[in-house]
PDB file of C-alpha atoms in Angstrom:
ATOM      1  CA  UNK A  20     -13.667  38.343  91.309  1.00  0.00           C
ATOM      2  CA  UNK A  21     -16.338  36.298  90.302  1.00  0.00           C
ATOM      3  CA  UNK A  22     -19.560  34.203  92.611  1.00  0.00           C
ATOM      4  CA  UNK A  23     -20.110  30.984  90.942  1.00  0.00           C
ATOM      5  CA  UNK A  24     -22.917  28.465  92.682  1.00  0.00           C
ATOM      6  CA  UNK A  25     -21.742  24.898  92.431  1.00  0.00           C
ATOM      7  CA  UNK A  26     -22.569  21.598  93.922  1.00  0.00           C
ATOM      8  CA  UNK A  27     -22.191  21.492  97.517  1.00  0.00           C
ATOM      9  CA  UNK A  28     -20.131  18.316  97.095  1.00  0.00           C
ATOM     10  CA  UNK A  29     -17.790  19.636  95.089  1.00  0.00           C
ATOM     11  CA  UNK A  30     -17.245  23.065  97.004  1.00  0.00           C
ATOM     12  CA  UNK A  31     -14.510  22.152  98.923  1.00  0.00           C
ATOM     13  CA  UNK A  32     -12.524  20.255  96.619  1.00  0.00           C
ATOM     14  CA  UNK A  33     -12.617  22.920  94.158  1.00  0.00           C
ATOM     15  CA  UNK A  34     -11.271  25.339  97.333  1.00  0.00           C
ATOM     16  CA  UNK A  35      -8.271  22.410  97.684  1.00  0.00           C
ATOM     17  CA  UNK A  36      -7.306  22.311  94.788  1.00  0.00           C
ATOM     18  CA  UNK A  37      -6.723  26.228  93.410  1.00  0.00           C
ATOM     19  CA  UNK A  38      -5.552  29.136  95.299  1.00  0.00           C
ATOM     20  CA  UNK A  39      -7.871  30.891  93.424  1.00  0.00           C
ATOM     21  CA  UNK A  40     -11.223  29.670  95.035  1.00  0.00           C
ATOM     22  CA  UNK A  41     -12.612  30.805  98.697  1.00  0.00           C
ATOM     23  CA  UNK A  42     -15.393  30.429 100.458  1.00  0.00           C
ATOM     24  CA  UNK A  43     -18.338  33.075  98.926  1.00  0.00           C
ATOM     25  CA  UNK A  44     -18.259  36.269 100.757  1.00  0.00           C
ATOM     26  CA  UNK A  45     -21.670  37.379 102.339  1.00  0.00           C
ATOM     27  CA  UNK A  46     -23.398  34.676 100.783  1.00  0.00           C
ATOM     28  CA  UNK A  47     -24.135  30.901 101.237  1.00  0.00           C
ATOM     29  CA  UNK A  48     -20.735  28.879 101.588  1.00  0.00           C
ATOM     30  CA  UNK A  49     -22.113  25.897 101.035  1.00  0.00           C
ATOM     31  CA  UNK A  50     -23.468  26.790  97.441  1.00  0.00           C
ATOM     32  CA  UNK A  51     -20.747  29.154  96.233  1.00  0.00           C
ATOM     33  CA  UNK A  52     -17.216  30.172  95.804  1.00  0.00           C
ATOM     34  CA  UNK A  53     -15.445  33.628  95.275  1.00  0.00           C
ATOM     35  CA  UNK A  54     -13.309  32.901  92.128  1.00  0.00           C
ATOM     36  CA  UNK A  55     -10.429  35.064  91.386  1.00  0.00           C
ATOM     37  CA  UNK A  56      -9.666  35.184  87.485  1.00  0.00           C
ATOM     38  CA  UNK A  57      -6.397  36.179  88.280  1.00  0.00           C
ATOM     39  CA  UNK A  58      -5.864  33.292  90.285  1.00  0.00           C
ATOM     40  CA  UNK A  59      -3.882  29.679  89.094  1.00  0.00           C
ATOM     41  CA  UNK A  60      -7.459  28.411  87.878  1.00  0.00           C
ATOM     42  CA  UNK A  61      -7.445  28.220  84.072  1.00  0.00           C
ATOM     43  CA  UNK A  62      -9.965  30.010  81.967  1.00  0.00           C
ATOM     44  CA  UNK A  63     -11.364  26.852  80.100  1.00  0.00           C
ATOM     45  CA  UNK A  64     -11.865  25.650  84.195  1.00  0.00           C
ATOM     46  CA  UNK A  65     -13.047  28.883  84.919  1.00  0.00           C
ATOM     47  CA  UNK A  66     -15.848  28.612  81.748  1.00  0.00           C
ATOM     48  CA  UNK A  67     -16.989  25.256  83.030  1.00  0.00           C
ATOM     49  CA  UNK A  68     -17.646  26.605  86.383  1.00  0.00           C
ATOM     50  CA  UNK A  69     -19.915  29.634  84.844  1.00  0.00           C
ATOM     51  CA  UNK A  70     -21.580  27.057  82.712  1.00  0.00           C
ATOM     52  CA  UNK A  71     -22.297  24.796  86.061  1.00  0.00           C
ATOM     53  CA  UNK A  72     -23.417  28.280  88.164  1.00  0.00           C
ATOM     54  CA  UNK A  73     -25.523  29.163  85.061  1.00  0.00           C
ATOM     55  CA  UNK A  74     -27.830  25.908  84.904  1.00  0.00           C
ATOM     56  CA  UNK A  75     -27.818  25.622  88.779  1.00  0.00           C
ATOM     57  CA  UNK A  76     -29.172  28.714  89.125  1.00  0.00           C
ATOM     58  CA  UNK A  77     -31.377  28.504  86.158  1.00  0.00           C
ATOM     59  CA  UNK A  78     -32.811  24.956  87.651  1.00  0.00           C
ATOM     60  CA  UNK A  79     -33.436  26.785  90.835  1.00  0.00           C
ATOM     61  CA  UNK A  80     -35.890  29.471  89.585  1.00  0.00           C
ATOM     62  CA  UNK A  81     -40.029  28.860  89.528  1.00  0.00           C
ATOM     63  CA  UNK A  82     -41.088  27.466  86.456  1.00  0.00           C
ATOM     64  CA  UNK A  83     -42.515  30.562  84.474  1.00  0.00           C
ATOM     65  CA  UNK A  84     -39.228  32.084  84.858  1.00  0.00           C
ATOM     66  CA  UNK A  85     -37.111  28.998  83.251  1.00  0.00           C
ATOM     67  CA  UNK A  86     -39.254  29.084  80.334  1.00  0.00           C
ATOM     68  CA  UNK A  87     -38.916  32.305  79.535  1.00  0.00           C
ATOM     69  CA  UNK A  88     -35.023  32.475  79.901  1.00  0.00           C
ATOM     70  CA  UNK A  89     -35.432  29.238  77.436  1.00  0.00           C
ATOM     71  CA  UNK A  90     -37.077  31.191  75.262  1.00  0.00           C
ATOM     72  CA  UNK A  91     -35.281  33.902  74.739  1.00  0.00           C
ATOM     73  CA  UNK A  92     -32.051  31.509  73.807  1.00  0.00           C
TER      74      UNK A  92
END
């Protein structure tokens, strides 16, 4: 199992629509989903999600921080 943040509009729908994907345990619901990898999501969905988390979380972090993440890519 996997936490990936995503956009709170798409949260749901993403829940919906694979058996996979539940509401984040013991963290904020609104922001993030449990994804199982063993689940009926497919991994190329799966990589797209950890690509979304990734920047989301990325863009939420003081500025310092983002530059130096950026600069170590």
């Amino acid at each position: 199992m996997s936490y990936i943040k995503n956009e709170p509009d798409i949260v749901q729908n993403l829940r919906d629509s694979f058996e996979g994907i539940e509401p984040g345990h013991h963290i904020h619901k609104a922001h993030w989903n449990t994804v199982n990898i063993q689940g009926n999501l497919p991994m190329e969905e799966i990589k797209k999600l950890i690509d979304m988390s990734y920047e989301l979380v990325v863009k939420s972090l003081p500025k310092r921080e983002r530059d130096e993440i950026k600069n170590k890519l």
